Amino acid sequence: MEFKTIIEPFRIKVVEPIRHTTPAERAVALEAAGYNLFLLKAEDVLIDLLTDSGTGAMSSRQMAGMMLGDESYAGATSFYKFEAAVRDITGFRHVIPTHQGRAAERVLFGSVLEPGEIVLNNTHFDTTRANVEKQQAIARDIPIPEGTHPEVIHPFKGNMDLAALEKLLKEDGPRIRLVMLTVTNNSGGGQPVSMENVRAVSRLCRTHGKPFFFDACRFAENAWFIKQREPGYADRSPLEIAREMFSYADGCTMSAKKDGMANIGGFLALNDENWAQKCKNTLILTEGFITYGGLAGYDLEAIAAGLYEALQEDYLRYRIRSVEYLGEILTQAGIPIVQPTGGHAVYIDAKAFLPDIPPNEYPAWALSLVLYLVGGIRSVEVGTVMFGRQPDGREKPAAMELVRLAFPRRVYTQSHVDYIAEVLLHIQGLRERIQGVRIVEEPPALRHFSARFAPAHGTLIAD
Ligand SMILES: *Cc1c(COP(=O)(O)O)cnc(C)c1O
């Protein structure tokens, strides 16, 4: 007998209380935070879906490993365990630890990218784009057309547009410094990339002599989708699939705060000797020596174990199903979300949910505020606030206005998910009364982290 119910594949050994607040208390907290959920105190949040980054629960095995952390400045045992794990999974020769994913990006781009050069990506994540632009280089997104239409169902919506890639490689060849594939495609809805697409991108890059890198933050979730959806992979393990995927590339940047199952950490891994040497020099300048890269020995231990835990089948089945379960409830209720649900998050399509709020009143930002006000749930806008500001200072509406509900790993259970669904269904009844917001104050880059806002029409929910 095979039972159908998918359970959380863990039992709970340590608990952390979460705190209920009243809507009145949350209204005060919102105003104090300049209507920016990044500026809230975490203790004022009931369920925190701001990000799945570094917010996961570690396993007893990871914690035990941390007690073995070797804190030697150079040549620590923990580094060699970390290096062996990364090499075993990715096959890349040079493994450079960094304190998180964006540090790997900065070290890579800061070492190899010249002003005016181009980086191609299915969709650049916000920090990836910012780190490319910091070098006065150009970050170009070339997702498949289906990738920018929330309602369109496609099994591998994270794929790169191969025709666009080939055209750009031919026309802009000399300016293109490298090609990246983000797996899964976070900013495009957490959508996976197929092995077939990976292979084709790799082939085109080889033909044109361009380095091909993964932004590998969710490589394990991507492997799970390939196993579920791509012909020929049903009987392969996520580890085997991940190894095949990495075998087509020249390197990767990684945030271990995602599929590294750690609270902090990341790495840059690559094959090219010359680039590795440049990157190691940059690393020593700003991150730390090459065997710790800004991490403690115990962090390296947690990541070495976590990379394998992220690839366990019962874990991946539970994780992807939890996200899909919330997506199903919302879809049945008629709440528009990015279809199909991605790996780490449900993305509400705020443009469709709040059609009367124009892009310059940031509909997804407004909806994320209402979700907090009504239910104490913290989400994040992935829309015009995050992406609308152009390098030249102009404002341009983002392709999609999304509210991302990201699931921390191994943290919440099904009753938490049921509560989230109930709150959203309640908000659906208020949707005609939800009002836009305006920006009061903003920094020059990555403005979503610290900009301050106010309701554009006096209140978030009209009477
Ligand atoms: C989180 C993330 C990054 C950056 O990693 P940090 O650890 O947050 O610096 C880069 N790319 C993608 C796709 C991500 O999800």
PDB file of C-alpha atoms in Angstrom, residues 190-445:
ATOM      1  CA  GLY A 190      10.775  30.355  -9.825  1.00  0.00           C
ATOM      2  CA  GLN A 191      10.317  28.477 -13.082  1.00  0.00           C
ATOM      3  CA  PRO A 192      12.628  25.635 -14.091  1.00  0.00           C
ATOM      4  CA  VAL A 193      14.962  25.319 -17.064  1.00  0.00           C
ATOM      5  CA  SER A 194      14.932  22.034 -18.996  1.00  0.00           C
ATOM      6  CA  MET A 195      18.022  19.910 -19.590  1.00  0.00           C
ATOM      7  CA  GLU A 196      17.322  20.253 -23.293  1.00  0.00           C
ATOM      8  CA  ASN A 197      17.548  24.053 -22.978  1.00  0.00           C
ATOM      9  CA  VAL A 198      20.713  23.779 -20.877  1.00  0.00           C
ATOM     10  CA  ARG A 199      22.282  21.576 -23.553  1.00  0.00           C
ATOM     11  CA  ALA A 200      21.293  23.936 -26.369  1.00  0.00           C
ATOM     12  CA  VAL A 201      22.581  27.037 -24.546  1.00  0.00           C
ATOM     13  CA  SER A 202      25.816  25.183 -23.833  1.00  0.00           C
ATOM     14  CA  ARG A 203      26.206  24.181 -27.490  1.00  0.00           C
ATOM     15  CA  LEU A 204      25.657  27.754 -28.722  1.00  0.00           C
ATOM     16  CA  CYS A 205      28.131  29.118 -26.188  1.00  0.00           C
ATOM     17  CA  ARG A 206      30.750  26.544 -27.242  1.00  0.00           C
ATOM     18  CA  THR A 207      30.221  27.355 -30.925  1.00  0.00           C
ATOM     19  CA  HIS A 208      30.768  31.045 -30.254  1.00  0.00           C
ATOM     20  CA  GLY A 209      33.523  30.556 -27.694  1.00  0.00           C
ATOM     21  CA  LYS A 210      31.604  32.123 -24.798  1.00  0.00           C
ATOM     22  CA  PRO A 211      31.845  31.013 -21.165  1.00  0.00           C
ATOM     23  CA  PHE A 212      28.573  29.576 -19.852  1.00  0.00           C
ATOM     24  CA  PHE A 213      27.719  29.880 -16.147  1.00  0.00           C
ATOM     25  CA  PHE A 214      24.808  28.889 -13.967  1.00  0.00           C
ATOM     26  CA  ASP A 215      23.273  31.078 -11.329  1.00  0.00           C
ATOM     27  CA  ALA A 216      22.789  27.840  -9.427  1.00  0.00           C
ATOM     28  CA  CYS A 217      20.945  29.003  -6.284  1.00  0.00           C
ATOM     29  CA  ARG A 218      18.095  26.511  -6.755  1.00  0.00           C
ATOM     30  CA  PHE A 219      19.877  23.784  -8.691  1.00  0.00           C
ATOM     31  CA  ALA A 220      18.261  21.006  -6.609  1.00  0.00           C
ATOM     32  CA  GLU A 221      14.710  22.290  -7.136  1.00  0.00           C
ATOM     33  CA  ASN A 222      15.457  22.604 -10.837  1.00  0.00           C
ATOM     34  CA  ALA A 223      16.697  19.000 -10.879  1.00  0.00           C
ATOM     35  CA  TRP A 224      13.437  17.889  -9.265  1.00  0.00           C
ATOM     36  CA  PHE A 225      11.368  19.588 -11.986  1.00  0.00           C
ATOM     37  CA  ILE A 226      13.493  17.923 -14.672  1.00  0.00           C
ATOM     38  CA  LYS A 227      12.897  14.560 -12.998  1.00  0.00           C
ATOM     39  CA  GLN A 228       9.140  15.198 -12.863  1.00  0.00           C
ATOM     40  CA  ARG A 229       8.608  16.814 -16.235  1.00  0.00           C
ATOM     41  CA  GLU A 230      11.308  16.014 -18.751  1.00  0.00           C
ATOM     42  CA  PRO A 231      11.175  12.754 -20.727  1.00  0.00           C
ATOM     43  CA  GLY A 232      14.041  10.421 -19.889  1.00  0.00           C
ATOM     44  CA  TYR A 233      14.736  11.675 -16.366  1.00  0.00           C
ATOM     45  CA  ALA A 234      12.061   9.987 -14.226  1.00  0.00           C
ATOM     46  CA  ASP A 235      14.428   7.246 -13.068  1.00  0.00           C
ATOM     47  CA  ARG A 236      17.446   9.447 -12.473  1.00  0.00           C
ATOM     48  CA  SER A 237      18.219  10.801  -8.992  1.00  0.00           C
ATOM     49  CA  PRO A 238      18.261  14.577  -8.402  1.00  0.00           C
ATOM     50  CA  LEU A 239      22.014  14.280  -7.754  1.00  0.00           C
ATOM     51  CA  GLU A 240      22.602  12.592 -11.126  1.00  0.00           C
ATOM     52  CA  ILE A 241      20.483  15.206 -12.857  1.00  0.00           C
ATOM     53  CA  ALA A 242      22.343  18.041 -11.122  1.00  0.00           C
ATOM     54  CA  ARG A 243      25.693  16.537 -12.148  1.00  0.00           C
ATOM     55  CA  GLU A 244      24.614  16.264 -15.763  1.00  0.00           C
ATOM     56  CA  MET A 245      23.362  19.854 -15.735  1.00  0.00           C
ATOM     57  CA  PHE A 246      26.615  21.245 -14.345  1.00  0.00           C
ATOM     58  CA  SER A 247      28.638  19.163 -16.823  1.00  0.00           C
ATOM     59  CA  TYR A 248      27.454  21.411 -19.670  1.00  0.00           C
ATOM     60  CA  ALA A 249      28.771  24.629 -18.080  1.00  0.00           C
ATOM     61  CA  ASP A 250      32.072  26.326 -17.296  1.00  0.00           C
ATOM     62  CA  GLY A 251      31.169  27.533 -13.833  1.00  0.00           C
ATOM     63  CA  CYS A 252      28.505  28.802 -11.471  1.00  0.00           C
ATOM     64  CA  THR A 253      27.685  31.350  -8.831  1.00  0.00           C
ATOM     65  CA  MET A 254      25.730  30.038  -5.875  1.00  0.00           C
ATOM     66  CA  SER A 255      23.927  31.308  -2.826  1.00  0.00           C
ATOM     67  CA  ALA A 256      24.122  28.551  -0.221  1.00  0.00           C
ATOM     68  CA  LYS A 257      21.272  30.367   1.548  1.00  0.00           C
ATOM     69  CA  LYS A 258      18.958  28.645  -0.948  1.00  0.00           C
ATOM     70  CA  ASP A 259      19.728  25.055  -1.949  1.00  0.00           C
ATOM     71  CA  GLY A 260      22.807  25.020   0.272  1.00  0.00           C
ATOM     72  CA  MET A 261      20.315  24.774   3.171  1.00  0.00           C
ATOM     73  CA  ALA A 262      22.466  27.126   5.218  1.00  0.00           C
ATOM     74  CA  ASN A 263      21.748  30.439   6.923  1.00  0.00           C
ATOM     75  CA  ILE A 264      24.681  32.122   5.214  1.00  0.00           C
ATOM     76  CA  GLY A 265      27.246  31.326   2.532  1.00  0.00           C
ATOM     77  CA  GLY A 266      27.822  30.863  -1.143  1.00  0.00           C
ATOM     78  CA  PHE A 267      30.471  30.057  -3.687  1.00  0.00           C
ATOM     79  CA  LEU A 268      31.887  30.637  -7.092  1.00  0.00           C
ATOM     80  CA  ALA A 269      33.016  27.485  -8.895  1.00  0.00           C
ATOM     81  CA  LEU A 270      34.684  27.414 -12.289  1.00  0.00           C
ATOM     82  CA  ASN A 271      37.044  25.516 -14.550  1.00  0.00           C
ATOM     83  CA  ASP A 272      39.129  28.224 -16.199  1.00  0.00           C
ATOM     84  CA  GLU A 273      42.532  28.555 -14.547  1.00  0.00           C
ATOM     85  CA  ASN A 274      43.091  32.165 -15.567  1.00  0.00           C
ATOM     86  CA  TRP A 275      39.675  33.412 -14.432  1.00  0.00           C
ATOM     87  CA  ALA A 276      39.972  31.436 -11.183  1.00  0.00           C
ATOM     88  CA  GLN A 277      43.280  33.131 -10.406  1.00  0.00           C
ATOM     89  CA  LYS A 278      41.800  36.598 -11.023  1.00  0.00           C
ATOM     90  CA  CYS A 279      38.766  35.773  -8.887  1.00  0.00           C
ATOM     91  CA  LYS A 280      40.900  34.475  -6.030  1.00  0.00           C
ATOM     92  CA  ASN A 281      42.870  37.719  -6.055  1.00  0.00           C
ATOM     93  CA  THR A 282      39.651  39.742  -5.866  1.00  0.00           C
ATOM     94  CA  LEU A 283      38.384  37.435  -3.105  1.00  0.00           C
ATOM     95  CA  ILE A 284      41.404  38.017  -0.899  1.00  0.00           C
ATOM     96  CA  LEU A 285      41.004  41.769  -1.301  1.00  0.00           C
ATOM     97  CA  THR A 286      37.413  41.993  -0.056  1.00  0.00           C
ATOM     98  CA  GLU A 287      36.100  38.645   1.208  1.00  0.00           C
ATOM     99  CA  GLY A 288      38.883  36.727   2.872  1.00  0.00           C
ATOM    100  CA  PHE A 289      41.482  34.064   2.258  1.00  0.00           C
ATOM    101  CA  ILE A 290      40.713  31.452  -0.402  1.00  0.00           C
ATOM    102  CA  THR A 291      39.881  28.695   2.072  1.00  0.00           C
ATOM    103  CA  TYR A 292      37.170  30.624   3.941  1.00  0.00           C
ATOM    104  CA  GLY A 293      35.991  33.543   1.759  1.00  0.00           C
ATOM    105  CA  GLY A 294      34.251  35.427   4.562  1.00  0.00           C
ATOM    106  CA  LEU A 295      32.682  32.348   6.156  1.00  0.00           C
ATOM    107  CA  ALA A 296      33.292  30.649   9.467  1.00  0.00           C
ATOM    108  CA  GLY A 297      34.525  27.059   9.392  1.00  0.00           C
ATOM    109  CA  TYR A 298      31.176  25.949  10.832  1.00  0.00           C
ATOM    110  CA  ASP A 299      29.341  27.610   7.920  1.00  0.00           C
ATOM    111  CA  LEU A 300      31.420  25.582   5.471  1.00  0.00           C
ATOM    112  CA  GLU A 301      30.420  22.429   7.380  1.00  0.00           C
ATOM    113  CA  ALA A 302      26.719  23.339   7.264  1.00  0.00           C
ATOM    114  CA  ILE A 303      26.890  23.910   3.504  1.00  0.00           C
ATOM    115  CA  ALA A 304      28.854  20.722   2.811  1.00  0.00           C
ATOM    116  CA  ALA A 305      26.038  18.719   4.424  1.00  0.00           C
ATOM    117  CA  GLY A 306      23.209  20.968   3.216  1.00  0.00           C
ATOM    118  CA  LEU A 307      23.991  20.645  -0.496  1.00  0.00           C
ATOM    119  CA  TYR A 308      23.254  16.906  -0.279  1.00  0.00           C
ATOM    120  CA  GLU A 309      20.159  17.342   1.915  1.00  0.00           C
ATOM    121  CA  ALA A 310      18.693  19.697  -0.705  1.00  0.00           C
ATOM    122  CA  LEU A 311      18.956  16.843  -3.215  1.00  0.00           C
ATOM    123  CA  GLN A 312      17.049  14.269  -1.119  1.00  0.00           C
ATOM    124  CA  GLU A 313      13.926  13.086  -2.890  1.00  0.00           C
ATOM    125  CA  ASP A 314      11.519  13.061   0.067  1.00  0.00           C
ATOM    126  CA  TYR A 315      12.569  16.602   0.933  1.00  0.00           C
ATOM    127  CA  LEU A 316      12.139  17.880  -2.630  1.00  0.00           C
ATOM    128  CA  ARG A 317       8.779  16.129  -3.003  1.00  0.00           C
ATOM    129  CA  TYR A 318       7.481  17.774   0.206  1.00  0.00           C
ATOM    130  CA  ARG A 319       8.893  21.167  -0.668  1.00  0.00           C
ATOM    131  CA  ILE A 320       7.614  21.442  -4.213  1.00  0.00           C
ATOM    132  CA  ARG A 321       4.243  19.978  -3.187  1.00  0.00           C
ATOM    133  CA  SER A 322       3.774  22.555  -0.378  1.00  0.00           C
ATOM    134  CA  VAL A 323       4.180  25.377  -2.873  1.00  0.00           C
ATOM    135  CA  GLU A 324       1.938  23.682  -5.418  1.00  0.00           C
ATOM    136  CA  TYR A 325      -0.731  23.066  -2.733  1.00  0.00           C
ATOM    137  CA  LEU A 326      -1.032  26.789  -1.973  1.00  0.00           C
ATOM    138  CA  GLY A 327      -1.071  27.507  -5.708  1.00  0.00           C
ATOM    139  CA  GLU A 328      -3.949  25.077  -6.216  1.00  0.00           C
ATOM    140  CA  ILE A 329      -6.111  26.656  -3.514  1.00  0.00           C
ATOM    141  CA  LEU A 330      -5.545  30.152  -4.912  1.00  0.00           C
ATOM    142  CA  THR A 331      -6.168  29.064  -8.496  1.00  0.00           C
ATOM    143  CA  GLN A 332      -9.416  27.321  -7.548  1.00  0.00           C
ATOM    144  CA  ALA A 333     -10.537  30.531  -5.843  1.00  0.00           C
ATOM    145  CA  GLY A 334      -9.757  32.564  -8.971  1.00  0.00           C
ATOM    146  CA  ILE A 335      -6.741  34.417  -7.560  1.00  0.00           C
ATOM    147  CA  PRO A 336      -4.335  34.901 -10.479  1.00  0.00           C
ATOM    148  CA  ILE A 337      -0.876  33.447  -9.928  1.00  0.00           C
ATOM    149  CA  VAL A 338       2.073  32.665 -12.139  1.00  0.00           C
ATOM    150  CA  GLN A 339       1.264  29.282 -13.666  1.00  0.00           C
ATOM    151  CA  PRO A 340       2.371  26.663 -13.012  1.00  0.00           C
ATOM    152  CA  THR A 341       3.659  27.224  -9.460  1.00  0.00           C
ATOM    153  CA  GLY A 342       7.435  27.498  -9.257  1.00  0.00           C
ATOM    154  CA  GLY A 343       9.838  25.744  -6.919  1.00  0.00           C
ATOM    155  CA  HIS A 344      10.299  28.032  -3.961  1.00  0.00           C
ATOM    156  CA  ALA A 345       7.381  30.423  -4.116  1.00  0.00           C
ATOM    157  CA  VAL A 346       3.891  31.280  -5.226  1.00  0.00           C
ATOM    158  CA  TYR A 347       3.780  34.481  -7.255  1.00  0.00           C
ATOM    159  CA  ILE A 348       0.510  36.407  -7.259  1.00  0.00           C
ATOM    160  CA  ASP A 349      -0.122  38.329 -10.464  1.00  0.00           C
ATOM    161  CA  ALA A 350      -0.987  41.727  -9.008  1.00  0.00           C
ATOM    162  CA  LYS A 351      -1.551  43.299 -12.429  1.00  0.00           C
ATOM    163  CA  ALA A 352      -4.453  40.883 -12.991  1.00  0.00           C
ATOM    164  CA  PHE A 353      -5.583  40.931  -9.340  1.00  0.00           C
ATOM    165  CA  LEU A 354      -5.648  44.743  -9.072  1.00  0.00           C
ATOM    166  CA  PRO A 355      -6.203  45.907 -12.676  1.00  0.00           C
ATOM    167  CA  ASP A 356      -7.218  49.426 -11.644  1.00  0.00           C
ATOM    168  CA  ILE A 357      -3.922  50.321  -9.968  1.00  0.00           C
ATOM    169  CA  PRO A 358      -1.480  51.735 -12.577  1.00  0.00           C
ATOM    170  CA  PRO A 359       2.199  50.650 -12.610  1.00  0.00           C
ATOM    171  CA  ASN A 360       3.300  54.022 -11.226  1.00  0.00           C
ATOM    172  CA  GLU A 361       1.233  53.294  -8.117  1.00  0.00           C
ATOM    173  CA  TYR A 362       2.971  49.925  -7.734  1.00  0.00           C
ATOM    174  CA  PRO A 363       0.090  47.416  -7.519  1.00  0.00           C
ATOM    175  CA  ALA A 364       2.237  44.496  -6.325  1.00  0.00           C
ATOM    176  CA  TRP A 365       3.840  46.630  -3.611  1.00  0.00           C
ATOM    177  CA  ALA A 366       0.376  47.743  -2.472  1.00  0.00           C
ATOM    178  CA  LEU A 367      -0.897  44.169  -2.366  1.00  0.00           C
ATOM    179  CA  SER A 368       2.096  43.018  -0.313  1.00  0.00           C
ATOM    180  CA  LEU A 369       1.328  45.757   2.241  1.00  0.00           C
ATOM    181  CA  VAL A 370      -2.307  44.696   2.472  1.00  0.00           C
ATOM    182  CA  LEU A 371      -1.270  41.080   3.005  1.00  0.00           C
ATOM    183  CA  TYR A 372       0.749  42.170   6.007  1.00  0.00           C
ATOM    184  CA  LEU A 373      -1.903  44.530   7.329  1.00  0.00           C
ATOM    185  CA  VAL A 374      -4.672  41.941   7.119  1.00  0.00           C
ATOM    186  CA  GLY A 375      -2.856  38.733   8.053  1.00  0.00           C
ATOM    187  CA  GLY A 376       0.597  39.566   9.445  1.00  0.00           C
ATOM    188  CA  ILE A 377       2.168  37.808   6.445  1.00  0.00           C
ATOM    189  CA  ARG A 378       5.305  39.285   4.929  1.00  0.00           C
ATOM    190  CA  SER A 379       5.866  38.794   1.196  1.00  0.00           C
ATOM    191  CA  VAL A 380       7.947  40.673  -1.352  1.00  0.00           C
ATOM    192  CA  GLU A 381       7.156  42.711  -4.441  1.00  0.00           C
ATOM    193  CA  VAL A 382       8.808  41.602  -7.667  1.00  0.00           C
ATOM    194  CA  GLY A 383       7.642  44.340  -9.980  1.00  0.00           C
ATOM    195  CA  THR A 384       8.138  47.975 -10.867  1.00  0.00           C
ATOM    196  CA  VAL A 385       9.606  48.950  -7.498  1.00  0.00           C
ATOM    197  CA  MET A 386      12.240  46.225  -7.807  1.00  0.00           C
ATOM    198  CA  PHE A 387      12.969  46.560 -11.532  1.00  0.00           C
ATOM    199  CA  GLY A 388      11.417  49.815 -12.765  1.00  0.00           C
ATOM    200  CA  ARG A 389      14.372  52.099 -12.196  1.00  0.00           C
ATOM    201  CA  GLN A 390      16.661  52.120 -15.263  1.00  0.00           C
ATOM    202  CA  PRO A 391      20.445  52.699 -15.068  1.00  0.00           C
ATOM    203  CA  ASP A 392      19.892  56.135 -16.658  1.00  0.00           C
ATOM    204  CA  GLY A 393      17.439  57.082 -13.906  1.00  0.00           C
ATOM    205  CA  ARG A 394      14.261  56.770 -15.967  1.00  0.00           C
ATOM    206  CA  GLU A 395      11.291  54.814 -14.657  1.00  0.00           C
ATOM    207  CA  LYS A 396       9.828  52.007 -16.779  1.00  0.00           C
ATOM    208  CA  PRO A 397       7.040  49.589 -15.765  1.00  0.00           C
ATOM    209  CA  ALA A 398       8.319  46.049 -15.143  1.00  0.00           C
ATOM    210  CA  ALA A 399       7.134  43.224 -17.431  1.00  0.00           C
ATOM    211  CA  MET A 400       5.198  41.683 -14.544  1.00  0.00           C
ATOM    212  CA  GLU A 401       3.810  42.964 -11.246  1.00  0.00           C
ATOM    213  CA  LEU A 402       4.206  40.054  -8.853  1.00  0.00           C
ATOM    214  CA  VAL A 403       3.888  39.443  -5.131  1.00  0.00           C
ATOM    215  CA  ARG A 404       6.181  36.598  -4.186  1.00  0.00           C
ATOM    216  CA  LEU A 405       5.315  34.317  -1.291  1.00  0.00           C
ATOM    217  CA  ALA A 406       8.632  32.531  -0.767  1.00  0.00           C
ATOM    218  CA  PHE A 407       8.747  29.407   1.379  1.00  0.00           C
ATOM    219  CA  PRO A 408      11.635  29.085   3.838  1.00  0.00           C
ATOM    220  CA  ARG A 409      13.010  25.531   3.745  1.00  0.00           C
ATOM    221  CA  ARG A 410      11.713  23.031   6.350  1.00  0.00           C
ATOM    222  CA  VAL A 411      10.198  25.849   8.464  1.00  0.00           C
ATOM    223  CA  TYR A 412       6.416  25.931   8.012  1.00  0.00           C
ATOM    224  CA  THR A 413       3.869  23.112   8.021  1.00  0.00           C
ATOM    225  CA  GLN A 414       0.575  22.579   6.235  1.00  0.00           C
ATOM    226  CA  SER A 415      -1.508  24.517   8.795  1.00  0.00           C
ATOM    227  CA  HIS A 416       0.636  27.583   8.154  1.00  0.00           C
ATOM    228  CA  VAL A 417      -0.071  27.186   4.451  1.00  0.00           C
ATOM    229  CA  ASP A 418      -3.814  26.835   5.131  1.00  0.00           C
ATOM    230  CA  TYR A 419      -3.738  30.069   7.138  1.00  0.00           C
ATOM    231  CA  ILE A 420      -1.960  31.906   4.298  1.00  0.00           C
ATOM    232  CA  ALA A 421      -4.619  30.701   1.854  1.00  0.00           C
ATOM    233  CA  GLU A 422      -7.448  31.820   4.171  1.00  0.00           C
ATOM    234  CA  VAL A 423      -5.975  35.328   4.470  1.00  0.00           C
ATOM    235  CA  LEU A 424      -5.600  35.638   0.701  1.00  0.00           C
ATOM    236  CA  LEU A 425      -9.156  34.506   0.070  1.00  0.00           C
ATOM    237  CA  HIS A 426     -10.314  37.184   2.517  1.00  0.00           C
ATOM    238  CA  ILE A 427      -8.249  39.829   0.689  1.00  0.00           C
ATOM    239  CA  GLN A 428      -9.847  38.744  -2.563  1.00  0.00           C
ATOM    240  CA  GLY A 429     -13.124  40.055  -1.125  1.00  0.00           C
ATOM    241  CA  LEU A 430     -11.479  43.457  -0.511  1.00  0.00           C
ATOM    242  CA  ARG A 431      -9.722  43.780  -3.852  1.00  0.00           C
ATOM    243  CA  GLU A 432     -11.862  46.614  -5.239  1.00  0.00           C
ATOM    244  CA  ARG A 433     -10.960  48.746  -2.240  1.00  0.00           C
ATOM    245  CA  ILE A 434      -7.169  48.284  -2.375  1.00  0.00           C
ATOM    246  CA  GLN A 435      -5.296  51.515  -3.203  1.00  0.00           C
ATOM    247  CA  GLY A 436      -1.905  52.247  -4.768  1.00  0.00           C
ATOM    248  CA  VAL A 437       1.205  53.744  -3.166  1.00  0.00           C
ATOM    249  CA  ARG A 438       3.777  56.361  -4.060  1.00  0.00           C
ATOM    250  CA  ILE A 439       7.517  56.646  -3.355  1.00  0.00           C
ATOM    251  CA  VAL A 440       8.502  59.318  -0.860  1.00  0.00           C
ATOM    252  CA  GLU A 441      12.251  58.683  -0.762  1.00  0.00           C
ATOM    253  CA  GLU A 442      14.549  56.300  -2.666  1.00  0.00           C
ATOM    254  CA  PRO A 443      18.240  55.344  -2.864  1.00  0.00           C
ATOM    255  CA  PRO A 444      20.143  55.233  -6.198  1.00  0.00           C
ATOM    256  CA  ALA A 445      20.312  51.394  -6.532  1.00  0.00           C
TER     257      ALA A 445
END
